[in-house]
Amino acid sequence: MKQLVEMEMIESSIMEEVLSQVESYDYNQYTVGDVHYVLTKEQLTKEDFGILLSPVALECLEDMAQRSKAQTLKYFGNAISLFTPLYIANYCENHCVYCGFNCKNKIKRGKLTLEEIDREMQTIAETGLKEILILTGESRVQSDVDYIGEAIKLARKYFSTIGIEIYPLNTDEYTYLQECGADFVSVYQETYNQATYKEMHLSGPKRNFAYRFTAQERALKGGMRGVAFGALLGLDDFRKDAFAAGLHAYYIQQKYPQAEIAFSVPRLRPYINQAENNPRDVHEPQLLQVMLAYRLFLPFAGITISTRENQKFRDNVVGMIATKISGGVKVGVGGHEEEQKGDEQFEISDPRSVEEIQKMLKQRGLQPVYTDYIRV
Ligand code: SF4
């Protein structure tokens, strides 16, 4: 398929809507009484969501957690989906100051051949996993759409659910990858503060805030089954960024009711040549608060808990908030079967295997789910 270089801009009012509401979001105006009132409601409004993200809501985490557990059980039962990411390349054209793959960082770069991808996938599939997330870094030159399409076709041999976390595409490119077999697209806005966004993304196509913001809509128009949202907590005011990511998902759900919606909640992590990269004021209670607020606002949304977080935290949030967890994670290029061909994106905190994650879930009375989708 021919590489398109022109960024397609679609008509959408969602960005304007989200940004104007975030602009006027004043989380210091709320009281503990407001939080308690929200927790009595069956259905939450956008303002209620903002209340749950406010500093005073930190005093109510226990109540929020109980409500969250009930909601998670109601919508998902005790089922927890398992998956693993596979980085097939780590080339990137962007200079994001917080990421180990940034084009200025001197790391070992690599890209798997199709034969290597096949062997990696076969090894992953032998662990029992049926869902995979394919990642590339963001280089249209090194990891073009054809290459990603071929990787997805290979994944179809082994997996029933295929997600992609790559650079944002135009609608027809998403259609092509959906036809190759991709189901889900994750694009994280990182921060919704446009000024900070410019400071964090010093060069590369990612500097185009609007093209990134509208990626989920293009993916859904292109035929994808679901899309994931997230802000990288710690880059800017995490309360505003979490509020924005929640509203972004909410408006997409309103406009595309058929879409499966999911969140990731990444925090900053150290990476090669940048050991000081920390999530500033987003400690575990704040991270928990954000996750709880997402669950209570959009109870049907999938929420993934990343290996950026430690074992104890991950174990505590599965079932209560998170509905998807990764195991056997490698964040360098390859490394499951082949020797790792490129350096890691960030440091992980939970290196447990798929088997260990499965055991933990069972011990907690949860049901590990490898697939809920049979491809025909
Ligand atoms: S965050 Fe994504 S786009 Fe930015 S440097 Fe890392 S891989 Fe590249």
Coordinates of N, CA and C and ligand atoms in Angstrom, one line a residue, residues 92 94 96 98-99 101-102 137-138 190 206 345, ligand 1:
C92 N 12.1 5.7 15.8 CA 11.1 6.8 16.0 C 11.6 8.1 15.4
N94 N 10.2 11.0 16.3 CA 9.8 12.1 17.2 C 10.8 12.3 18.3
C96 N 10.3 13.0 21.8 CA 9.5 13.2 23.0 C 10.4 13.1 24.1
Y98 N 10.3 12.6 27.2 CA 10.1 11.6 28.3 C 10.2 10.2 27.9
C99 N 10.6 9.9 26.6 CA 10.6 8.5 26.1 C 11.9 8.0 25.6
F101 N 12.7 5.9 23.4 CA 12.8 5.7 22.0 C 13.0 7.0 21.2
N102 N 13.0 8.1 21.9 CA 13.0 9.4 21.1 C 14.2 9.4 20.2
G137 N 7.2 1.9 17.9 CA 7.8 3.3 17.8 C 7.1 4.0 16.7
E138 N 7.4 5.3 16.4 CA 6.7 6.0 15.4 C 7.6 6.5 14.3
E190 N -0.9 11.8 25.6 CA 0.2 12.2 26.5 C -0.2 13.3 27.4
K206 N 4.7 14.1 15.5 CA 3.9 14.1 16.7 C 3.5 15.5 17.2
Q345 N 11.9 0.6 25.8 CA 11.3 1.9 25.8 C 11.4 2.6 27.2
Ligands
SF4_1 S1 6.5 8.3 23.0 FE1 6.2 7.3 21.0 S2 6.5 8.9 19.5 FE2 7.5 9.6 21.4 S3 9.6 9.0 21.3 FE3 8.5 7.3 22.3 S4 7.9 5.9 20.7 FE4 8.5 7.8 19.8

